[in-house]
JSON list of C-alpha atoms in Angstrom, two decimals:
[
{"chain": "A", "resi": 1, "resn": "UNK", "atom": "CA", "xyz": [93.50, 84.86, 126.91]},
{"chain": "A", "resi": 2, "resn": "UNK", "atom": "CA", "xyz": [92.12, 83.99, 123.39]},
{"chain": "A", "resi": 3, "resn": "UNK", "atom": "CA", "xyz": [90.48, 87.83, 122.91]},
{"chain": "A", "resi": 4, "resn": "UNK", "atom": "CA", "xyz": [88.71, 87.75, 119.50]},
{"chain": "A", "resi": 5, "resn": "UNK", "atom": "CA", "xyz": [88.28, 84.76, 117.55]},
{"chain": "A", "resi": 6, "resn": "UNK", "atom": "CA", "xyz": [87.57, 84.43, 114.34]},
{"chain": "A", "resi": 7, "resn": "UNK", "atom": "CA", "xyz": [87.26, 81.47, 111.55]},
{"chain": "A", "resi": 8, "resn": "UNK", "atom": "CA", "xyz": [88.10, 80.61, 109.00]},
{"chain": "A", "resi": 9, "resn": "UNK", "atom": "CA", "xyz": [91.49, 82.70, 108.18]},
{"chain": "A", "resi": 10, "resn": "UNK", "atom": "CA", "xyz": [90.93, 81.97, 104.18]},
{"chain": "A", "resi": 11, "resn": "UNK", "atom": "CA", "xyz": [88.11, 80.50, 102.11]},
{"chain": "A", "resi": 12, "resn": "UNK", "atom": "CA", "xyz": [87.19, 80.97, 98.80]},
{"chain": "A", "resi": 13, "resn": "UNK", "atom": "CA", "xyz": [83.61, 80.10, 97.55]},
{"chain": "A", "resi": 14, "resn": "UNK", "atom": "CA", "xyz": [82.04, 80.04, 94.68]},
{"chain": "A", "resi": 15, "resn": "UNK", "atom": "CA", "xyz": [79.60, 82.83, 92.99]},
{"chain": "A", "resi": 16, "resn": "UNK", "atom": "CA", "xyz": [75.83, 81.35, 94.32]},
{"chain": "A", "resi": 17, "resn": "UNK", "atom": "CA", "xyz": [77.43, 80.00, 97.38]},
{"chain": "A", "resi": 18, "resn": "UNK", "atom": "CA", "xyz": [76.19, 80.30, 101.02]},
{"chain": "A", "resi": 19, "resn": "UNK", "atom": "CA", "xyz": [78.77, 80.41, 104.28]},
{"chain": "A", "resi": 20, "resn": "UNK", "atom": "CA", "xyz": [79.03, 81.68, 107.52]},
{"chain": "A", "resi": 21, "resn": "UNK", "atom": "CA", "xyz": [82.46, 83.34, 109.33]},
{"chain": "A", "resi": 22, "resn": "UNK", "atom": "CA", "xyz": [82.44, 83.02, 113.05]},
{"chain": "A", "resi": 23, "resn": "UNK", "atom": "CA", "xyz": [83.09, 85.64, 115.35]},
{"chain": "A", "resi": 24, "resn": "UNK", "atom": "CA", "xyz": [83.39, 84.61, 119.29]},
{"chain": "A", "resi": 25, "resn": "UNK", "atom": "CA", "xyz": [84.66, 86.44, 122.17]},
{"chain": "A", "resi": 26, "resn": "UNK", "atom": "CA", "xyz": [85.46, 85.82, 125.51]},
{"chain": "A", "resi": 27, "resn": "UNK", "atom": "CA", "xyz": [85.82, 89.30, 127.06]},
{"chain": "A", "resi": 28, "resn": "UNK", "atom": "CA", "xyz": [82.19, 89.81, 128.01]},
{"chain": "A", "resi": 29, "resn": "UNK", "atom": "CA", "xyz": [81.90, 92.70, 125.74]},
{"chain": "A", "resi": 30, "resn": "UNK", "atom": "CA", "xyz": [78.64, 93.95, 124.80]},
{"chain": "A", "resi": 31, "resn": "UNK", "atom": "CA", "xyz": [79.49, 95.52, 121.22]},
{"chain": "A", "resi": 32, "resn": "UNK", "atom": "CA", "xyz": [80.21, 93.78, 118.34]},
{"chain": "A", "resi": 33, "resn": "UNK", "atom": "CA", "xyz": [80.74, 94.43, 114.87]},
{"chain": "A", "resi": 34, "resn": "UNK", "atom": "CA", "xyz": [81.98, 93.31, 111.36]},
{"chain": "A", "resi": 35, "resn": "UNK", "atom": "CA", "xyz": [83.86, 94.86, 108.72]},
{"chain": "A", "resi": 36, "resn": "UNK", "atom": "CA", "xyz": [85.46, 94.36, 105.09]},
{"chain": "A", "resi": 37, "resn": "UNK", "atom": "CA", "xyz": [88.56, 96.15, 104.52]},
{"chain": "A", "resi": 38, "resn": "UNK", "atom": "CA", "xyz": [89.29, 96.27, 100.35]},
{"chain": "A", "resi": 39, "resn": "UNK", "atom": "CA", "xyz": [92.24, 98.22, 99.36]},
{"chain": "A", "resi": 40, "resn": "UNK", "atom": "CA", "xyz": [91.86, 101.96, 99.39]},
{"chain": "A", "resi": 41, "resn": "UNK", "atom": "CA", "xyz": [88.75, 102.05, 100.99]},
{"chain": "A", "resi": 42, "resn": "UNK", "atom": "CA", "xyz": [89.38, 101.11, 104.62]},
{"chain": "A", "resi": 43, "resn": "UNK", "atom": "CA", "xyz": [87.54, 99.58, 106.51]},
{"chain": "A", "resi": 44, "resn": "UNK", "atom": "CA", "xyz": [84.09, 99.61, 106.29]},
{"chain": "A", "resi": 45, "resn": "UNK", "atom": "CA", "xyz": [81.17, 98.76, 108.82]},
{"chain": "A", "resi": 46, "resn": "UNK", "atom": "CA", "xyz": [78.91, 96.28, 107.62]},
{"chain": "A", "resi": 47, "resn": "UNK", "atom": "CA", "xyz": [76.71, 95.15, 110.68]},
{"chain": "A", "resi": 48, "resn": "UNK", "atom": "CA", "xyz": [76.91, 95.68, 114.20]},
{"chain": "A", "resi": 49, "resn": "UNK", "atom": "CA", "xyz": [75.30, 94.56, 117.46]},
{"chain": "A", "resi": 50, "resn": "UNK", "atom": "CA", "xyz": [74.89, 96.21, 121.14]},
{"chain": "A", "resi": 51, "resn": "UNK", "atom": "CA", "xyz": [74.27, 93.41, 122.68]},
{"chain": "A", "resi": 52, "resn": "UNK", "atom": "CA", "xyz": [72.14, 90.05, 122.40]},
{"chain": "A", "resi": 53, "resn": "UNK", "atom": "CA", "xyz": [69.22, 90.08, 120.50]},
{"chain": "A", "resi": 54, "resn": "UNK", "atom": "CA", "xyz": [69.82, 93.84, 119.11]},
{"chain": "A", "resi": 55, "resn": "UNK", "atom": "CA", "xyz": [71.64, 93.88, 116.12]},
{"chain": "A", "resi": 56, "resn": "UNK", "atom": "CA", "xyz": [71.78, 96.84, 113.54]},
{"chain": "A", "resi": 57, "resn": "UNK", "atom": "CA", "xyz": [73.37, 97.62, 109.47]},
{"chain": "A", "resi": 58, "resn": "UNK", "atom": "CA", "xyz": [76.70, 99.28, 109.04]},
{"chain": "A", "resi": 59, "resn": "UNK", "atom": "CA", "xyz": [77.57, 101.05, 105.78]},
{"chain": "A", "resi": 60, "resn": "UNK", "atom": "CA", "xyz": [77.24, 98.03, 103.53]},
{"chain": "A", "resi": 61, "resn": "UNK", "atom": "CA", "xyz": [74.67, 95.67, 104.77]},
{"chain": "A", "resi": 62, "resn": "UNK", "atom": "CA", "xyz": [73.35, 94.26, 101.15]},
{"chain": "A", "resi": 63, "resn": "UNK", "atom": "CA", "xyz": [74.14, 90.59, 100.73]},
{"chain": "A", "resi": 64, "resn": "UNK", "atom": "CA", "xyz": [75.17, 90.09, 104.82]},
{"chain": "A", "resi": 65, "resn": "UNK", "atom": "CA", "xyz": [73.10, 88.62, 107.37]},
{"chain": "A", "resi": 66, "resn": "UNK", "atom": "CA", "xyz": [73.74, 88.13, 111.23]},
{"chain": "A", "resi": 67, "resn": "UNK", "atom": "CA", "xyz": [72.09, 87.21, 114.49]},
{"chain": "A", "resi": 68, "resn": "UNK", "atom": "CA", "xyz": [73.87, 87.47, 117.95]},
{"chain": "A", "resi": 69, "resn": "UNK", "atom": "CA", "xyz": [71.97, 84.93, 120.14]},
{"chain": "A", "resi": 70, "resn": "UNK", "atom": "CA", "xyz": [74.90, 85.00, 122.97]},
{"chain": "A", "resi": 71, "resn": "UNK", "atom": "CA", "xyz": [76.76, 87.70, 124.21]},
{"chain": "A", "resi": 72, "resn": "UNK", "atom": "CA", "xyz": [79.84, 85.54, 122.77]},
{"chain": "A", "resi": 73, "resn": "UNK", "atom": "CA", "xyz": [78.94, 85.18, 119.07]},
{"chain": "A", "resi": 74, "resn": "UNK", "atom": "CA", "xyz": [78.51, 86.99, 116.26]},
{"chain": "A", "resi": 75, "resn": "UNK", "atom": "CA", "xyz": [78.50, 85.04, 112.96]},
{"chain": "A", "resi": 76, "resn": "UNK", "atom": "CA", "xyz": [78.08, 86.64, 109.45]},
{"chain": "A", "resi": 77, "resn": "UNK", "atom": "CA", "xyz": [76.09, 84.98, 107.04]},
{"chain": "A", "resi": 78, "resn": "UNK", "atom": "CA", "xyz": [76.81, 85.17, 103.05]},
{"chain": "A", "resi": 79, "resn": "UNK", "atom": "CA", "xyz": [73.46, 84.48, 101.82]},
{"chain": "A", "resi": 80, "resn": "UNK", "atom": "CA", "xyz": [74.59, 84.04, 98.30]},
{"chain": "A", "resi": 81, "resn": "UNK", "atom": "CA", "xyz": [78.16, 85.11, 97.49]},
{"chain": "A", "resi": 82, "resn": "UNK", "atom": "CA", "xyz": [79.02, 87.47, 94.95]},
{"chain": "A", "resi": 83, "resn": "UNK", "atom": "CA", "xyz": [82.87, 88.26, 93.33]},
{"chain": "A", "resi": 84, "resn": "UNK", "atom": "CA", "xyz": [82.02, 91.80, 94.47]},
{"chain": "A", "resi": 85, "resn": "UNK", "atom": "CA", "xyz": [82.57, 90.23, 98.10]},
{"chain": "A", "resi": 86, "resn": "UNK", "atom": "CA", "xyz": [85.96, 89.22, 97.85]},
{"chain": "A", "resi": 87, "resn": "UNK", "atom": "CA", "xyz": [87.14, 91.16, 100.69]},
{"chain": "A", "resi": 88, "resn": "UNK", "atom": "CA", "xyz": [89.06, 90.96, 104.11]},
{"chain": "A", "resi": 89, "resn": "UNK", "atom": "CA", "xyz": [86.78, 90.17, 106.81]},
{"chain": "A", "resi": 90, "resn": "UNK", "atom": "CA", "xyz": [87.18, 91.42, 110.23]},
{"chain": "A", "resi": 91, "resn": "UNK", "atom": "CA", "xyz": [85.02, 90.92, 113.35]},
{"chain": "A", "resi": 92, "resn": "UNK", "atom": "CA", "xyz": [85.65, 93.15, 116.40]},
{"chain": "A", "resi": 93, "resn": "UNK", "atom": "CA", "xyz": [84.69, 93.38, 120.12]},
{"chain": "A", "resi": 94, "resn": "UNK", "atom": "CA", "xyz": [84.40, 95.88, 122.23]},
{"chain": "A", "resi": 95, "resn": "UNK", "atom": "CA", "xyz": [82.94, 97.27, 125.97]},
{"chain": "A", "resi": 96, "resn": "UNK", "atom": "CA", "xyz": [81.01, 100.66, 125.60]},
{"chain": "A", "resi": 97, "resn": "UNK", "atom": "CA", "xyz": [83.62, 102.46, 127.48]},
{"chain": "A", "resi": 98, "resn": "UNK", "atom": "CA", "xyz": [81.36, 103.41, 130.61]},
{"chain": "A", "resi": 99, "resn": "UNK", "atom": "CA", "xyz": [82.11, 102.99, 133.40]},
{"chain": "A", "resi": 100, "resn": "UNK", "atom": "CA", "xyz": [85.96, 103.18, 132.98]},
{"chain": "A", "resi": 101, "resn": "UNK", "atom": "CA", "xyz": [85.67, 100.20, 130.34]},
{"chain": "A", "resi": 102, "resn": "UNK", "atom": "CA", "xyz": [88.18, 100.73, 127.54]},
{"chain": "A", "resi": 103, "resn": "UNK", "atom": "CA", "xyz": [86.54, 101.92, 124.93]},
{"chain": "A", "resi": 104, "resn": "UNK", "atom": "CA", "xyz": [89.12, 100.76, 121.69]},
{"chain": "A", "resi": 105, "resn": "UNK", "atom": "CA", "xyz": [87.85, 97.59, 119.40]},
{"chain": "A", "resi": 106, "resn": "UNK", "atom": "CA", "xyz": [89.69, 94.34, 119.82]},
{"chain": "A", "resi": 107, "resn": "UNK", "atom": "CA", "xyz": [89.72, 92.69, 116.52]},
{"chain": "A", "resi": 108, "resn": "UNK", "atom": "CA", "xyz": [90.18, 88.96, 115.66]},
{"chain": "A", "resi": 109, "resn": "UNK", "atom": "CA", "xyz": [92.39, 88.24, 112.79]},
{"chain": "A", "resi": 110, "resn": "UNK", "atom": "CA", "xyz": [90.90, 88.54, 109.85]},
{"chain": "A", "resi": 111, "resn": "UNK", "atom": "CA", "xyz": [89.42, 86.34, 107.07]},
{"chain": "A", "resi": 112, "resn": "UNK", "atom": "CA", "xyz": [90.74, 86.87, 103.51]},
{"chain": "A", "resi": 113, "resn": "UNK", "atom": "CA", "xyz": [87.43, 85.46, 101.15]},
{"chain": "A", "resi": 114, "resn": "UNK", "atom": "CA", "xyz": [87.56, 84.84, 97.50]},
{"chain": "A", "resi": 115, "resn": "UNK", "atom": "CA", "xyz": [84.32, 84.60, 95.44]},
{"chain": "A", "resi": 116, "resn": "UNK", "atom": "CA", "xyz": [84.90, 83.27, 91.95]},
{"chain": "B", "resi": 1, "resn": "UNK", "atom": "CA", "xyz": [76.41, 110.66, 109.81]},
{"chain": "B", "resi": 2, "resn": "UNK", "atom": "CA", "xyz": [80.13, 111.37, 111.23]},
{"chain": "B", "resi": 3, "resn": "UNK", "atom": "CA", "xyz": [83.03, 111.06, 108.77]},
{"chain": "B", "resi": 4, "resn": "UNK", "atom": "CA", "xyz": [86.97, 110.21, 108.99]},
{"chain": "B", "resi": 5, "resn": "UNK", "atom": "CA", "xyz": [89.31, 111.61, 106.32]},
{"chain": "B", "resi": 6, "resn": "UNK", "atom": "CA", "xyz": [93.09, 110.55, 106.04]},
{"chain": "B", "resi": 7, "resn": "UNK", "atom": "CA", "xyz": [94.28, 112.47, 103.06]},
{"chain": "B", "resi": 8, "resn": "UNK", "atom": "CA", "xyz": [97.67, 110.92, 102.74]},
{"chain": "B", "resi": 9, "resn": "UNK", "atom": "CA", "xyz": [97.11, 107.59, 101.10]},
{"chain": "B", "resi": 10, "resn": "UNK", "atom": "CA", "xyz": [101.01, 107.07, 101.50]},
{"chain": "B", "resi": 11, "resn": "UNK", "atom": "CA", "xyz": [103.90, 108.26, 103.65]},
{"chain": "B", "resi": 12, "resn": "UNK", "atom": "CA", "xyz": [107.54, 107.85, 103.22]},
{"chain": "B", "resi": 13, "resn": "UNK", "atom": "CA", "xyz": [110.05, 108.88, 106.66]},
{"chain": "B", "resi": 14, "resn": "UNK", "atom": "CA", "xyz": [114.09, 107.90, 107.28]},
{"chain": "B", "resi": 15, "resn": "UNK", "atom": "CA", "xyz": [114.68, 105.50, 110.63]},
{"chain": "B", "resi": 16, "resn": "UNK", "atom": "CA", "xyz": [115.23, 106.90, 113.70]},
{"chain": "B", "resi": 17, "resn": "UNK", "atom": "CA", "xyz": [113.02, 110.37, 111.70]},
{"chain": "B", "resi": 18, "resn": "UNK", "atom": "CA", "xyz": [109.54, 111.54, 113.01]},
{"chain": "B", "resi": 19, "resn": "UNK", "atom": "CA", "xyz": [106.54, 111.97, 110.94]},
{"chain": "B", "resi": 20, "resn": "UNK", "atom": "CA", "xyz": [103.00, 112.96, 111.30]},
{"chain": "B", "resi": 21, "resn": "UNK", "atom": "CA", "xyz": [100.41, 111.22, 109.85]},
{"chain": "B", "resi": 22, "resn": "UNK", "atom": "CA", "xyz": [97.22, 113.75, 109.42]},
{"chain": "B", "resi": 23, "resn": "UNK", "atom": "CA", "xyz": [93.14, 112.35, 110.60]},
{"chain": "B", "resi": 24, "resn": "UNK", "atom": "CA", "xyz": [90.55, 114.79, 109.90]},
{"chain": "B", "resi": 25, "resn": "UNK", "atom": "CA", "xyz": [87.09, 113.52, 111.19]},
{"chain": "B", "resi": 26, "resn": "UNK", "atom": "CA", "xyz": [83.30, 115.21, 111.31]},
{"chain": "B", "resi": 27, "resn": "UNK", "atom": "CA", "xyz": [80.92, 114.99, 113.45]},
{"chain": "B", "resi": 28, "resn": "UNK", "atom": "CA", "xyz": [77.90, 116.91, 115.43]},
{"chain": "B", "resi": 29, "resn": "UNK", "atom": "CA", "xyz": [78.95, 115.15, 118.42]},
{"chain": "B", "resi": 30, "resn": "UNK", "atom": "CA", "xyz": [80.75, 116.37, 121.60]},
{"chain": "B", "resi": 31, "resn": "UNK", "atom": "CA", "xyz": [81.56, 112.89, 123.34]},
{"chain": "B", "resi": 32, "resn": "UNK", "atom": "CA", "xyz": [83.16, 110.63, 121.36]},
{"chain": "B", "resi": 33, "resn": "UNK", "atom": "CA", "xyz": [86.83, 108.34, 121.13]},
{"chain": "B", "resi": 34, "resn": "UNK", "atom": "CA", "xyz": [89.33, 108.64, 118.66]},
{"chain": "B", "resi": 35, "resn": "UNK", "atom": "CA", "xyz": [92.03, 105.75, 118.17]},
{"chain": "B", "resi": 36, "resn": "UNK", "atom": "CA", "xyz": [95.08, 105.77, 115.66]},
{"chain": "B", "resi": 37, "resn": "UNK", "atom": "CA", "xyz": [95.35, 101.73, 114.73]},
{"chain": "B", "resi": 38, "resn": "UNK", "atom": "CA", "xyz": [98.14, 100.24, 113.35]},
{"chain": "B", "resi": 39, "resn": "UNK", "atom": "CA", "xyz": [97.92, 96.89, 110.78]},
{"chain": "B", "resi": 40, "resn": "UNK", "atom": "CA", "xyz": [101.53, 95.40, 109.70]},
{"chain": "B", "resi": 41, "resn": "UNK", "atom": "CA", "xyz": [101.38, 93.10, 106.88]},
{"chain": "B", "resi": 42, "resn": "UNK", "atom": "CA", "xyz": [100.05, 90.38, 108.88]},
{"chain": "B", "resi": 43, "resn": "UNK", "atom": "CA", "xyz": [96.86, 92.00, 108.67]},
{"chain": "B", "resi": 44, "resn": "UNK", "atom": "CA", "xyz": [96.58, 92.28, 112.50]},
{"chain": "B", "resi": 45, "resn": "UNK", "atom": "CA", "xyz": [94.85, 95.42, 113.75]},
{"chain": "B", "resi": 46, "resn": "UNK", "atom": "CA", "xyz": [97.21, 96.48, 116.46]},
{"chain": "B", "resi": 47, "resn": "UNK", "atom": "CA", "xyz": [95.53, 99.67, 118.98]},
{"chain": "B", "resi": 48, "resn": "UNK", "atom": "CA", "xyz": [98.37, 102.42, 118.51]},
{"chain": "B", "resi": 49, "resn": "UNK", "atom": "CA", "xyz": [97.15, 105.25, 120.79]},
{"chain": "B", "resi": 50, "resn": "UNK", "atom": "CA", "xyz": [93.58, 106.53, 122.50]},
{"chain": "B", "resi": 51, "resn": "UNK", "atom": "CA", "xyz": [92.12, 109.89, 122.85]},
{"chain": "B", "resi": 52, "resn": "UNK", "atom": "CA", "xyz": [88.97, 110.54, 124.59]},
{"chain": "B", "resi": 53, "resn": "UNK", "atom": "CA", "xyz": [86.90, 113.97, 123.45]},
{"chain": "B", "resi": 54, "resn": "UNK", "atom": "CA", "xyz": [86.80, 115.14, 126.67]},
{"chain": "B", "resi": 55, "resn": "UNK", "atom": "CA", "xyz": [90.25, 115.19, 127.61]},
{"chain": "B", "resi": 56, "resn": "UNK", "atom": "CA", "xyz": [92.43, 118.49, 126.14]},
{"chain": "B", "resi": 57, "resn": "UNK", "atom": "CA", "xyz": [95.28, 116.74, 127.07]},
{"chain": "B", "resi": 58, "resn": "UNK", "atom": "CA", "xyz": [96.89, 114.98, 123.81]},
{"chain": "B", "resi": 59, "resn": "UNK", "atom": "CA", "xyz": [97.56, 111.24, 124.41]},
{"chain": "B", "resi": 60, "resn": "UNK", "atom": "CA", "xyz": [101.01, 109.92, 124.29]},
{"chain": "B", "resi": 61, "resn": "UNK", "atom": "CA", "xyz": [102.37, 106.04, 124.24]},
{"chain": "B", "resi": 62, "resn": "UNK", "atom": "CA", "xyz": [106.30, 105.68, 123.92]},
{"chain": "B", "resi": 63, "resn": "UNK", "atom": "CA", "xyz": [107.12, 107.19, 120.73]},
{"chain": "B", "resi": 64, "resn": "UNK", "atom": "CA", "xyz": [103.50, 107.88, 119.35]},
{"chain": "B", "resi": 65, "resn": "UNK", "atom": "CA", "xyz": [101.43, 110.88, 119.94]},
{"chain": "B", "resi": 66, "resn": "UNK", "atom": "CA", "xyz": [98.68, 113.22, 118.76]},
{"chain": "B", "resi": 67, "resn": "UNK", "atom": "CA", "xyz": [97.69, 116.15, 118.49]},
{"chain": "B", "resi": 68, "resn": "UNK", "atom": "CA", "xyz": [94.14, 116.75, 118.54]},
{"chain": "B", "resi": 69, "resn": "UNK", "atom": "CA", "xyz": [92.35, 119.78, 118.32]},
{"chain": "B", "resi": 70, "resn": "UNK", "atom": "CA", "xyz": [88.62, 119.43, 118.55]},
{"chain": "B", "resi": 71, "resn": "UNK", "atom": "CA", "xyz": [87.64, 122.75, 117.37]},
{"chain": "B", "resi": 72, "resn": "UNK", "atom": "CA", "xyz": [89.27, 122.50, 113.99]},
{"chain": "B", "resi": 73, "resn": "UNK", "atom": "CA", "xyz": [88.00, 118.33, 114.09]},
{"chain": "B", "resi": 74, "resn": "UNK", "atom": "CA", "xyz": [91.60, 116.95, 113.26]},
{"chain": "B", "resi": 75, "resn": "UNK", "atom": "CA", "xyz": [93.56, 113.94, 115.29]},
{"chain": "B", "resi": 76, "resn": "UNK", "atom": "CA", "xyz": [96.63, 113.51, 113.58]},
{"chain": "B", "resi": 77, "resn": "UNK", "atom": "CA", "xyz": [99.57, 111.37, 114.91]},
{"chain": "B", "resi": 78, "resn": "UNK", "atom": "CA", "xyz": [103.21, 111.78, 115.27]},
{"chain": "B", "resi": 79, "resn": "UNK", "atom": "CA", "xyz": [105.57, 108.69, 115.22]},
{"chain": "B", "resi": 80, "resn": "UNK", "atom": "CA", "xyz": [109.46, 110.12, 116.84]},
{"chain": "B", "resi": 81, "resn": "UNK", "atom": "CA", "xyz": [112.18, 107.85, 116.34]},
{"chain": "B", "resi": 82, "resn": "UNK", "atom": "CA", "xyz": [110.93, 106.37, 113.74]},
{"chain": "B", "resi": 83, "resn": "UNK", "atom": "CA", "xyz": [112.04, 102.30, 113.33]},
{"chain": "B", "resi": 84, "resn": "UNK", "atom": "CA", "xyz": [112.04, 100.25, 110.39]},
{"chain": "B", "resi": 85, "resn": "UNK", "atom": "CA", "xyz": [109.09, 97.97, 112.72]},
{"chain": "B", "resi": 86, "resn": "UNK", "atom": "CA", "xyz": [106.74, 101.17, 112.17]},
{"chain": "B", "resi": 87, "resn": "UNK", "atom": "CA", "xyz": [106.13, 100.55, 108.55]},
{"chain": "B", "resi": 88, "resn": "UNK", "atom": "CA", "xyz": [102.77, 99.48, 108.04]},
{"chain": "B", "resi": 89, "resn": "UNK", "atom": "CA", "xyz": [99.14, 100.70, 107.34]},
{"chain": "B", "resi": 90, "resn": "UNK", "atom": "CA", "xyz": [97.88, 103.19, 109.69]},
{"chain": "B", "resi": 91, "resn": "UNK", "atom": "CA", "xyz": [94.04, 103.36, 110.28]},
{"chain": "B", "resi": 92, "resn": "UNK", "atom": "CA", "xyz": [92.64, 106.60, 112.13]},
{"chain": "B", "resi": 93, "resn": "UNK", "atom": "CA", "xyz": [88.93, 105.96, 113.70]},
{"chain": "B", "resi": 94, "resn": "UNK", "atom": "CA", "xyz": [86.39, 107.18, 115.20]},
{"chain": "B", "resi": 95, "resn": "UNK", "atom": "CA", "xyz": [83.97, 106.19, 117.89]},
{"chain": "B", "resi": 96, "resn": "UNK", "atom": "CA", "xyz": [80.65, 107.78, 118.76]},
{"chain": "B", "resi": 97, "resn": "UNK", "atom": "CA", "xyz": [79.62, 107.32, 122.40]},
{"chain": "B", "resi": 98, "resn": "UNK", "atom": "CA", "xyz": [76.05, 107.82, 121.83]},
{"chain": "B", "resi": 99, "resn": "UNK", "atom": "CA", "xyz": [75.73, 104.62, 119.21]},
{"chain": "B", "resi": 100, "resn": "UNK", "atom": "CA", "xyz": [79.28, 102.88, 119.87]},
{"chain": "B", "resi": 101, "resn": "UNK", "atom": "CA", "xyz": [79.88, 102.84, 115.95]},
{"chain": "B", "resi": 102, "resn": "UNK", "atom": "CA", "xyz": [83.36, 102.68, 115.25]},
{"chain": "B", "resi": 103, "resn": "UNK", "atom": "CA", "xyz": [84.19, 104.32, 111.90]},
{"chain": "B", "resi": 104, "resn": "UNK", "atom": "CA", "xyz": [87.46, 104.00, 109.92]},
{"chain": "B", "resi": 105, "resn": "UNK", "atom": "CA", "xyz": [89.15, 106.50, 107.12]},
{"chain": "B", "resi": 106, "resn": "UNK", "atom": "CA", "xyz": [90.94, 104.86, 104.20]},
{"chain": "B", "resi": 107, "resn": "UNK", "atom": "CA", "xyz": [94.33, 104.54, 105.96]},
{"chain": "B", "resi": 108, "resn": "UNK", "atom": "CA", "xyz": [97.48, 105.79, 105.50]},
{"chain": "B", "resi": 109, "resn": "UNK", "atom": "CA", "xyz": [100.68, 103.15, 104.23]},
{"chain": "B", "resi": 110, "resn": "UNK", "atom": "CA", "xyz": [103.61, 104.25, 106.06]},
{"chain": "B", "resi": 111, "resn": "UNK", "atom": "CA", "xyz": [107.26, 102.93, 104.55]},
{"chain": "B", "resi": 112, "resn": "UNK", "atom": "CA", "xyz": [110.26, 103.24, 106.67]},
{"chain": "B", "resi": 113, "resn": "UNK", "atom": "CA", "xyz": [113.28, 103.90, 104.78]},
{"chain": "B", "resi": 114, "resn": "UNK", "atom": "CA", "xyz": [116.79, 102.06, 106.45]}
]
C-alpha cells in the first residue's frame, strides 16, 4: 500500500539550476496538489490539479511548473532555482469526497531542497 | 478567497493535561471540510481528526476532538490526556468542496511537558 510517493527526500541545487520532484500515487485519486512549507508560514499551495490534463496555480506559482499527463503523476518542475526556494516540498493526493470518498489529503513525505 | 488563522504559534500543556488548540477560518462558503493535521518531527503529515460543514455534530477520534461552530467560523481542537507522543506541529486546514483546494494556517508547535 505505497499511498503517496514522492522523490527525492533531499537535494540541494544550485542557484540557475533546473530539476524536477516526483509525485506518484496509486490510490486513483483525482486531486492533486503541491506545497512548500517554510517555517512560520505553513504550508502553502503552489499548484494543483483536478484531474489529467487540468491543472491550475496555488498561492505561489512563480518559478514552478507542472503537467499531470496520468492520473498517477504529478511532477514539479524548478525551471531555474532560486535560494528563495529552499523550502520543504510536499505533494498530496486526494479523492473529491463525493460520493462517500474521504475527503482528507494523503501526503507523501516530503522533500527538504536547498538552493545555494 | 477563504482564509485559515491559528493564532497560537506555540503551545505548552503537562502529560496526561488537555489543551485546546484554537483554528479560526473564513470563507463565503457553506459546504466545505475542515481537518486538524498533525506533523511530528519527521516531517510526516499525519490526518488527526475530520469535520464535514454539514454535520453539527463535533468530530471525535480517541483523545482528540473539536469543537466547531460554523456561525462564529472557528474549528479548534482539544487534545485530553495529553502524552508526551502529542508534541509536534499541529496544522488546521481547510477544504472547499466547490474547487477541492486545501488551505493550511501557519500551525501551531505543541510541547508536551513530562
Amino acid at each position: 500500500n505505497a499511498g503517496v510517493t514522492q522523490t527525492p527526500k533531499f537535494q540541494v541545487l544550485k542557484t540557475g539550476q533546473s530539476m524536477t520532484l516526483q509525485c506518484a500515487q496509486d490510490m486513483n485519486h483525482e486531486y492533486m496538489s503541491w506545497y512548500r512549507q517554510d517555517p512560520g508560514m505553513g504550508l502553502r499551495l503552489i499548484h494543483y490539479s483536478v484531474g489529467a490534463g487540468i491543472t491550475d496555480q496555488g498561492e505561489v506559482p512563480n518559478g514552478y511548473n507542472v503537467s499531470r499527463s496520468t492520473t498517477e503523476d504529478f511532477p514539479l518542475r524548478l525551471l531555474s532555482a532560486a535560494p528563495s526556494q529552499t523550502s520543504v516540498y510536499f505533494c498530496a493526493s486526494s479523492s473529491t469526497g463525493k460520493n462517500g470518498g474521504r475527503a482528507e489529503a494523503f501526503f507523501g513525505q516530503g522533500t527538504r531542497l536547498t538552493v545555494v | 478567497a477563504q482564509t485559515v488563522t491559528q493564532s497560537q504559534p506555540e503551545m505548552s500543556v503537562q502529560e496526561a493535561e488537555t489543551v485546546t488548540l484554537s483554528c479560526t477560518y473564513d470563507t463565503s462558503e457553506s459546504d466545505y471540510y475542515l481537518f486538524w493535521y498533525k506533523q511530528p518531527p519527521s516531517r510526516q503529515m499525519i490526518l488527526v481528526i475530520r469535520q464535514e460543514a454539514y454535520k453539527q455534530q463535533n468530530a471525535t477520534e480517541n483523545r482528540f476532538s473539536v469543537n466547531f461552530q460554523k456561525a462564529a467560523k472557528s474549528f479548534s481542537l482539544k487534545i485530553s490526556d495529553s502524552q508526551l507522543g502529542d508534541a509536534a506541529m499541529y496544522f488546521c486546514a481547510y477544504r472547499s468542496s466547490a474547487t477541492n483546494k486545501l488551505i493550511f494556517g501557519t500551525g501551531t508547535l505543541l510541547a508536551v511537558q513530562p
